[in-house]
Amino acid sequence: AGVEEISLVDGGFVEEGDIGVSPLQFTPDLRAGKADALVAKLGLINPGVHAQAFPADLGAENAAAILTGADCVVDCVGDLDVSAAVELAAKELGIAVVAAPEGYSPETVSAAEAVSIGALQAHEALRHRN
């Protein structure tokens, strides 16, 4: 899709509950950093994409520093406080944000699935506008 560089921010570690829920987390990843494990998978899927891990918890205190230099942010967090910090920092930096559509319920779909839905809706809106 034209992505050449991606940064993954997640301070968590892969837990048993992530296996089977997250499509790119596998049993050998248990206790590994989530961002590091995903970067390894992305390198296998598409070696042409430079993926970088930020093993940190994202919040209001570091969002601007982490997002600086990004062209776009895809918010798959599923935490309203963190999403608010991302949205504010991205707005201040002039960075586009793709996030779950308003009203999504984490009980019915994952944050990543909701973001995919939101991205498709935004793509369709832009396509019909042009």
N, CA and C atoms as an extended XYZ file, in Angstrom:
390
Properties=species:S:1:pos:R:3:atomname:S:1:resname:S:1:resid:I:1 pbc="F F F"
N         0.821       -1.199        0.000 N   ALA     1
C         0.000        0.000        0.000 CA  ALA     1
C         0.855        1.249        0.000 C   ALA     1
N         2.146        1.108       -0.302 N   GLY     2
C         3.012        2.273       -0.351 CA  GLY     2
C         3.697        2.605        0.957 C   GLY     2
N         3.467        1.841        2.004 N   VAL     3
C         4.125        2.094        3.287 CA  VAL     3
C         5.563        1.598        3.188 C   VAL     3
N         6.496        2.482        3.495 N   GLU     4
C         7.908        2.113        3.454 CA  GLU     4
C         8.517        2.046        4.836 C   GLU     4
N         7.899        2.747        5.777 N   GLU     5
C         8.446        2.826        7.117 CA  GLU     5
C         7.298        2.818        8.123 C   GLU     5
N         7.446        2.023        9.167 N   ILE     6
C         6.405        1.944       10.183 CA  ILE     6
C         7.055        1.832       11.551 C   ILE     6
N         6.494        2.537       12.513 N   SER     7
C         6.961        2.469       13.894 CA  SER     7
C         5.829        1.891       14.731 C   SER     7
N         6.172        0.915       15.542 N   LEU     8
C         5.179        0.266       16.408 CA  LEU     8
C         5.486        0.629       17.847 C   LEU     8
N         4.494        1.198       18.530 N   VAL     9
C         4.678        1.638       19.905 CA  VAL     9
C         3.817        0.759       20.810 C   VAL     9
N         4.481        0.024       21.703 N   ASP    10
C         3.767       -0.806       22.671 CA  ASP    10
C         4.750       -1.222       23.752 C   ASP    10
N         4.459       -0.858       24.971 N   GLY    11
C         5.319       -1.207       26.091 CA  GLY    11
C         4.976       -2.542       26.721 C   GLY    11
N         3.946       -3.204       26.192 N   GLY    12
C         3.504       -4.468       26.779 CA  GLY    12
C         4.306       -5.660       26.309 C   GLY    12
N         4.027       -6.766       26.956 N   PHE    13
C         4.660       -8.032       26.622 CA  PHE    13
C         3.595       -9.019       26.176 C   PHE    13
N         3.950       -9.921       25.278 N   VAL    14
C         3.006      -10.906       24.764 CA  VAL    14
C         2.635      -11.853       25.903 C   VAL    14
N         1.321      -11.992       26.111 N   GLU    15
C         0.795      -12.865       27.156 CA  GLU    15
C        -0.029      -13.966       26.505 C   GLU    15
N        -0.335      -14.989       27.260 N   GLU    16
C        -1.103      -16.111       26.719 CA  GLU    16
C        -2.416      -15.659       26.093 C   GLU    16
N        -3.064      -14.659       26.684 N   GLY    17
C        -4.334      -14.159       26.157 CA  GLY    17
C        -4.218      -13.501       24.796 C   GLY    17
N        -3.001      -13.129       24.401 N   ASP    18
C        -2.791      -12.506       23.093 CA  ASP    18
C        -2.730      -13.537       21.967 C   ASP    18
N        -2.360      -14.769       22.311 N   ILE    19
C        -2.208      -15.826       21.319 CA  ILE    19
C        -3.598      -16.219       20.808 C   ILE    19
N        -3.772      -16.164       19.518 N   GLY    20
C        -5.062      -16.485       18.912 CA  GLY    20
C        -5.978      -15.281       18.774 C   GLY    20
N        -5.737      -14.241       19.557 N   VAL    21
C        -6.530      -13.009       19.463 CA  VAL    21
C        -5.839      -12.040       18.518 C   VAL    21
N        -4.558      -11.878       18.697 N   SER    22
C        -3.764      -11.028       17.814 CA  SER    22
C        -3.205      -11.913       16.709 C   SER    22
N        -3.507      -11.613       15.460 N   PRO    23
C        -3.123      -12.516       14.368 CA  PRO    23
C        -1.619      -12.663       14.155 C   PRO    23
N        -0.811      -11.781       14.729 N   LEU    24
C         0.634      -11.875       14.530 CA  LEU    24
C         1.400      -12.213       15.803 C   LEU    24
N         0.709      -12.705       16.817 N   GLN    25
C         1.377      -13.126       18.046 CA  GLN    25
C         1.257      -14.641       18.148 C   GLN    25
N         2.391      -15.302       18.349 N   PHE    26
C         2.425      -16.762       18.400 CA  PHE    26
C         3.051      -17.230       19.707 C   PHE    26
N         2.887      -18.504       20.022 N   THR    27
C         3.396      -19.061       21.267 CA  THR    27
C         4.876      -18.742       21.503 C   THR    27
N         5.765      -18.838       20.509 N   PRO    28
C         7.175      -18.489       20.776 CA  PRO    28
C         7.377      -17.025       21.186 C   PRO    28
N         6.368      -16.184       20.980 N   ASP    29
C         6.472      -14.768       21.337 CA  ASP    29
C         6.183      -14.511       22.819 C   ASP    29
N         5.696      -15.506       23.553 N   LEU    30
C         5.339      -15.302       24.959 CA  LEU    30
C         6.484      -14.645       25.722 C   LEU    30
N         6.134      -13.623       26.489 N   ARG    31
C         7.048      -12.829       27.309 CA  ARG    31
C         7.968      -11.908       26.499 C   ARG    31
N         7.858      -11.925       25.182 N   ALA    32
C         8.625      -10.982       24.346 CA  ALA    32
C         7.880       -9.645       24.322 C   ALA    32
N         8.592       -8.586       24.052 N   GLY    33
C         7.940       -7.293       23.898 CA  GLY    33
C         7.015       -7.324       22.691 C   GLY    33
N         5.800       -6.790       22.843 N   LYS    34
C         4.835       -6.810       21.737 CA  LYS    34
C         5.362       -6.082       20.504 C   LYS    34
N         5.925       -4.893       20.696 N   ALA    35
C         6.425       -4.117       19.554 CA  ALA    35
C         7.550       -4.868       18.855 C   ALA    35
N         8.473       -5.443       19.614 N   ASP    36
C         9.588       -6.180       19.021 CA  ASP    36
C         9.096       -7.405       18.254 C   ASP    36
N         8.137       -8.135       18.833 N   ALA    37
C         7.604       -9.335       18.172 CA  ALA    37
C         6.920       -8.967       16.853 C   ALA    37
N         6.174       -7.864       16.843 N   LEU    38
C         5.499       -7.450       15.611 CA  LEU    38
C         6.480       -6.969       14.553 C   LEU    38
N         7.531       -6.276       14.970 N   VAL    39
C         8.543       -5.827       14.017 CA  VAL    39
C         9.186       -7.030       13.330 C   VAL    39
N         9.469       -8.077       14.099 N   ALA    40
C        10.058       -9.285       13.515 CA  ALA    40
C         9.135       -9.894       12.468 C   ALA    40
N         7.829       -9.929       12.751 N   LYS    41
C         6.875      -10.508       11.797 CA  LYS    41
C         6.765       -9.653       10.544 C   LYS    41
N         6.735       -8.340       10.711 N   LEU    42
C         6.620       -7.463        9.547 CA  LEU    42
C         7.834       -7.599        8.635 C   LEU    42
N         9.006       -7.823        9.224 N   GLY    43
C        10.204       -8.038        8.424 CA  GLY    43
C        10.116       -9.299        7.584 C   GLY    43
N         9.417      -10.309        8.091 N   LEU    44
C         9.227      -11.542        7.327 CA  LEU    44
C         8.164      -11.372        6.244 C   LEU    44
N         7.114      -10.629        6.563 N   ILE    45
C         6.013      -10.432        5.623 CA  ILE    45
C         6.448       -9.576        4.444 C   ILE    45
N         7.171       -8.486        4.736 N   ASN    46
C         7.613       -7.587        3.669 CA  ASN    46
C         8.958       -6.981        4.039 C   ASN    46
N        10.056       -7.587        3.579 N   PRO    47
C        11.383       -7.068        3.917 CA  PRO    47
C        11.647       -5.661        3.378 C   PRO    47
N        10.819       -5.186        2.452 N   GLY    48
C        10.985       -3.848        1.898 CA  GLY    48
C        10.483       -2.745        2.812 C   GLY    48
N         9.769       -3.115        3.864 N   VAL    49
C         9.250       -2.133        4.815 CA  VAL    49
C        10.187       -2.081        6.015 C   VAL    49
N        10.645       -0.896        6.345 N   HIS    50
C        11.490       -0.722        7.522 CA  HIS    50
C        10.569       -0.544        8.730 C   HIS    50
N        10.598       -1.509        9.631 N   ALA    51
C         9.777       -1.449       10.842 CA  ALA    51
C        10.673       -1.204       12.047 C   ALA    51
N        10.195       -0.339       12.928 N   GLN    52
C        10.968        0.045       14.106 CA  GLN    52
C        10.090       -0.104       15.342 C   GLN    52
N        10.640       -0.708       16.392 N   ALA    53
C         9.893       -0.903       17.633 CA  ALA    53
C        10.190        0.214       18.630 C   ALA    53
N         9.136        0.704       19.271 N   PHE    54
C         9.253        1.614       20.404 CA  PHE    54
C         8.621        0.885       21.591 C   PHE    54
N         9.430        0.153       22.383 N   PRO    55
C         8.868       -0.572       23.518 CA  PRO    55
C         8.594        0.380       24.685 C   PRO    55
N         7.553        1.180       24.537 N   ALA    56
C         7.207        2.184       25.546 CA  ALA    56
C         5.700        2.297       25.644 C   ALA    56
N         5.245        2.695       26.812 N   ASP    57
C         3.831        3.005       26.972 CA  ASP    57
C         3.615        4.423       26.486 C   ASP    57
N         2.652        4.604       25.615 N   LEU    58
C         2.362        5.905       25.037 CA  LEU    58
C         1.394        6.655       25.948 C   LEU    58
N         1.664        7.918       26.172 N   GLY    59
C         0.789        8.736       27.011 CA  GLY    59
C         0.983       10.201       26.694 C   GLY    59
N         0.287       11.046       27.434 N   ALA    60
C         0.341       12.486       27.197 CA  ALA    60
C         1.757       13.026       27.335 C   ALA    60
N         2.558       12.440       28.233 N   GLU    61
C         3.905       12.948       28.496 CA  GLU    61
C         4.907       12.646       27.381 C   GLU    61
N         4.657       11.635       26.552 N   ASN    62
C         5.643       11.299       25.526 CA  ASN    62
C         5.065       11.187       24.114 C   ASN    62
N         3.781       11.407       23.949 N   ALA    63
C         3.143       11.235       22.631 CA  ALA    63
C         3.780       12.113       21.564 C   ALA    63
N         3.988       13.386       21.852 N   ALA    64
C         4.560       14.289       20.842 CA  ALA    64
C         5.960       13.848       20.442 C   ALA    64
N         6.772       13.440       21.405 N   ALA    65
C         8.139       13.001       21.091 CA  ALA    65
C         8.132       11.748       20.222 C   ALA    65
N         7.240       10.818       20.525 N   ILE    66
C         7.186        9.570       19.759 CA  ILE    66
C         6.621        9.800       18.361 C   ILE    66
N         5.641       10.681       18.233 N   LEU    67
C         4.976       10.891       16.943 CA  LEU    67
C         5.725       11.847       16.013 C   LEU    67
N         6.652       12.617       16.539 N   THR    68
C         7.381       13.578       15.705 CA  THR    68
C         8.040       12.871       14.521 C   THR    68
N         7.805       13.408       13.344 N   GLY    69
C         8.383       12.857       12.127 CA  GLY    69
C         7.473       11.896       11.385 C   GLY    69
N         6.375       11.514       12.002 N   ALA    70
C         5.442       10.590       11.343 CA  ALA    70
C         4.614       11.333       10.300 C   ALA    70
N         4.214       10.599        9.253 N   ASP    71
C         3.312       11.155        8.240 CA  ASP    71
C         1.865       10.881        8.610 C   ASP    71
N         1.646        9.769        9.295 N   CYS    72
C         0.298        9.335        9.648 CA  CYS    72
C         0.397        8.462       10.893 C   CYS    72
N        -0.641        8.492       11.707 N   VAL    73
C        -0.708        7.660       12.906 CA  VAL    73
C        -1.927        6.770       12.785 C   VAL    73
N        -1.726        5.478       13.030 N   VAL    74
C        -2.842        4.539       13.066 CA  VAL    74
C        -3.026        4.159       14.530 C   VAL    74
N        -4.135        4.586       15.112 N   ASP    75
C        -4.412        4.379       16.534 CA  ASP    75
C        -5.186        3.083       16.725 C   ASP    75
N        -4.498        2.057       17.216 N   CYS    76
C        -5.114        0.759       17.520 CA  CYS    76
C        -5.084        0.489       19.022 C   CYS    76
N        -5.022        1.529       19.811 N   VAL    77
C        -4.788        1.401       21.242 CA  VAL    77
C        -5.962        0.777       21.981 C   VAL    77
N        -7.151        1.287       21.794 N   GLY    78
C        -8.295        0.782       22.543 CA  GLY    78
C        -8.383        1.353       23.951 C   GLY    78
N        -7.629        2.407       24.251 N   ASP    79
C        -7.657        3.088       25.548 CA  ASP    79
C        -7.974        4.553       25.278 C   ASP    79
N        -9.091        5.020       25.819 N   LEU    80
C        -9.548        6.382       25.506 CA  LEU    80
C        -8.551        7.459       25.912 C   LEU    80
N        -7.897        7.319       27.063 N   ASP    81
C        -6.926        8.324       27.506 CA  ASP    81
C        -5.723        8.383       26.567 C   ASP    81
N        -5.222        7.227       26.178 N   VAL    82
C        -4.073        7.189       25.269 CA  VAL    82
C        -4.480        7.715       23.898 C   VAL    82
N        -5.661        7.330       23.429 N   SER    83
C        -6.145        7.829       22.138 CA  SER    83
C        -6.276        9.341       22.150 C   SER    83
N        -6.744        9.897       23.264 N   ALA    84
C        -6.870       11.353       23.383 CA  ALA    84
C        -5.493       12.009       23.308 C   ALA    84
N        -4.492       11.413       23.966 N   ALA    85
C        -3.133       11.953       23.925 CA  ALA    85
C        -2.565       11.884       22.513 C   ALA    85
N        -2.821       10.785       21.821 N   VAL    86
C        -2.365       10.622       20.441 CA  VAL    86
C        -3.021       11.676       19.558 C   VAL    86
N        -4.326       11.811       19.684 N   GLU    87
C        -5.077       12.770       18.867 CA  GLU    87
C        -4.565       14.194       19.084 C   GLU    87
N        -4.348       14.586       20.342 N   LEU    88
C        -3.878       15.930       20.654 CA  LEU    88
C        -2.472       16.168       20.106 C   LEU    88
N        -1.564       15.237       20.351 N   ALA    89
C        -0.187       15.395       19.859 CA  ALA    89
C        -0.156       15.420       18.330 C   ALA    89
N        -0.921       14.550       17.697 N   ALA    90
C        -0.950       14.518       16.232 CA  ALA    90
C        -1.503       15.823       15.674 C   ALA    90
N        -2.532       16.349       16.303 N   LYS    91
C        -3.113       17.613       15.844 CA  LYS    91
C        -2.087       18.739       15.953 C   LYS    91
N        -1.374       18.790       17.086 N   GLU    92
C        -0.361       19.828       17.283 CA  GLU    92
C         0.781       19.700       16.274 C   GLU    92
N         1.087       18.464       15.867 N   LEU    93
C         2.175       18.216       14.924 CA  LEU    93
C         1.717       18.221       13.466 C   LEU    93
N         0.408       18.334       13.231 N   GLY    94
C        -0.124       18.326       11.873 CA  GLY    94
C        -0.070       16.957       11.215 C   GLY    94
N        -0.257       15.904       12.013 N   ILE    95
C        -0.185       14.533       11.513 CA  ILE    95
C        -1.599       13.958       11.423 C   ILE    95
N        -1.901       13.310       10.309 N   ALA    96
C        -3.202       12.662       10.144 CA  ALA    96
C        -3.298       11.453       11.066 C   ALA    96
N        -4.503       11.212       11.588 N   VAL    97
C        -4.750       10.073       12.461 CA  VAL    97
C        -5.846        9.207       11.854 C   VAL    97
N        -5.582        7.901       11.775 N   VAL    98
C        -6.601        6.938       11.394 CA  VAL    98
C        -6.939        6.190       12.667 C   VAL    98
N        -8.201        6.217       13.047 N   ALA    99
C        -8.617        5.593       14.301 CA  ALA    99
C        -9.958        4.895       14.109 C   ALA    99
N       -10.347        4.188       15.140 N   ALA   100
C       -11.634        3.505       15.108 CA  ALA   100
C       -12.748        4.535       14.965 C   ALA   100
N       -13.802        4.189       14.234 N   PRO   101
C       -14.909        5.137       14.099 CA  PRO   101
C       -15.597        5.354       15.442 C   PRO   101
N       -16.173        6.517       15.596 N   GLU   102
C       -16.873        6.843       16.826 CA  GLU   102
C       -17.964        5.814       17.104 C   GLU   102
N       -18.079        5.438       18.357 N   GLY   103
C       -19.124        4.501       18.749 CA  GLY   103
C       -18.728        3.046       18.657 C   GLY   103
N       -17.467        2.756       18.292 N   TYR   104
C       -17.067        1.354       18.205 CA  TYR   104
C       -17.039        0.759       19.603 C   TYR   104
N       -17.317       -0.500       19.709 N   SER   105
C       -17.351       -1.174       21.003 CA  SER   105
C       -16.251       -2.230       21.066 C   SER   105
N       -15.303       -2.117       22.022 N   PRO   106
C       -14.236       -3.104       22.123 CA  PRO   106
C       -14.754       -4.497       22.489 C   PRO   106
N       -15.995       -4.576       22.932 N   GLU   107
C       -16.576       -5.881       23.247 CA  GLU   107
C       -16.953       -6.655       21.984 C   GLU   107
N       -17.158       -5.951       20.880 N   THR   108
C       -17.589       -6.628       19.655 CA  THR   108
C       -16.479       -6.792       18.632 C   THR   108
N       -15.557       -5.834       18.556 N   VAL   109
C       -14.421       -5.941       17.632 CA  VAL   109
C       -13.183       -5.395       18.320 C   VAL   109
N       -12.014       -5.868       17.904 N   SER   110
C       -10.768       -5.353       18.469 CA  SER   110
C       -10.519       -3.932       17.969 C   SER   110
N        -9.646       -3.228       18.658 N   ALA   111
C        -9.302       -1.866       18.231 CA  ALA   111
C        -8.714       -1.883       16.827 C   ALA   111
N        -7.876       -2.880       16.527 N   ALA   112
C        -7.264       -2.961       15.197 CA  ALA   112
C        -8.324       -3.174       14.122 C   ALA   112
N        -9.314       -4.036       14.403 N   GLU   113
C       -10.397       -4.249       13.435 CA  GLU   113
C       -11.215       -2.978       13.259 C   GLU   113
N       -11.467       -2.279       14.355 N   ALA   114
C       -12.234       -1.040       14.278 CA  ALA   114
C       -11.488        0.014       13.473 C   ALA   114
N       -10.159        0.069       13.644 N   VAL   115
C        -9.358        1.016       12.870 CA  VAL   115
C        -9.420        0.668       11.391 C   VAL   115
N        -9.386       -0.617       11.080 N   SER   116
C        -9.500       -1.040        9.673 CA  SER   116
C       -10.815       -0.575        9.088 C   SER   116
N       -11.885       -0.713        9.849 N   ILE   117
C       -13.201       -0.258        9.411 CA  ILE   117
C       -13.177        1.252        9.201 C   ILE   117
N       -12.603        1.978       10.155 N   GLY   118
C       -12.509        3.431       10.040 CA  GLY   118
C       -11.695        3.860        8.840 C   GLY   118
N       -10.587        3.150        8.579 N   ALA   119
C        -9.745        3.481        7.424 CA  ALA   119
C       -10.496        3.252        6.122 C   ALA   119
N       -11.240        2.157        6.045 N   LEU   120
C       -12.031        1.886        4.839 CA  LEU   120
C       -13.108        2.950        4.644 C   LEU   120
N       -13.752        3.356        5.734 N   GLN   121
C       -14.770        4.392        5.635 CA  GLN   121
C       -14.161        5.712        5.170 C   GLN   121
N       -12.990        6.058        5.708 N   ALA   122
C       -12.319        7.304        5.295 CA  ALA   122
C       -11.903        7.232        3.844 C   ALA   122
N       -11.398        6.073        3.422 N   HIS   123
C       -10.992        5.886        2.023 CA  HIS   123
C       -12.189        6.059        1.089 C   HIS   123
N       -13.294        5.456        1.452 N   GLU   124
C       -14.510        5.568        0.629 CA  GLU   124
C       -15.003        7.003        0.562 C   GLU   124
N       -14.963        7.685        1.693 N   ALA   125
C       -15.409        9.095        1.718 CA  ALA   125
C       -14.532        9.949        0.807 C   ALA   125
N       -13.215        9.736        0.869 N   LEU   126
C       -12.310       10.501        0.027 CA  LEU   126
C       -12.494       10.156       -1.446 C   LEU   126
N       -12.725        8.886       -1.728 N   ARG   127
C       -12.920        8.452       -3.113 CA  ARG   127
C       -14.164        9.078       -3.707 C   ARG   127
N       -15.226        9.157       -2.923 N   HIS   128
C       -16.479        9.738       -3.434 CA  HIS   128
C       -16.404       11.265       -3.524 C   HIS   128
N       -15.528       11.867       -2.732 N   ARG   129
C       -15.375       13.312       -2.753 CA  ARG   129
C       -14.591       13.744       -3.993 C   ARG   129
N       -13.676       12.910       -4.444 N   ASN   130
C       -12.833       13.266       -5.596 CA  ASN   130
C       -13.463       12.894       -6.860 C   ASN   130
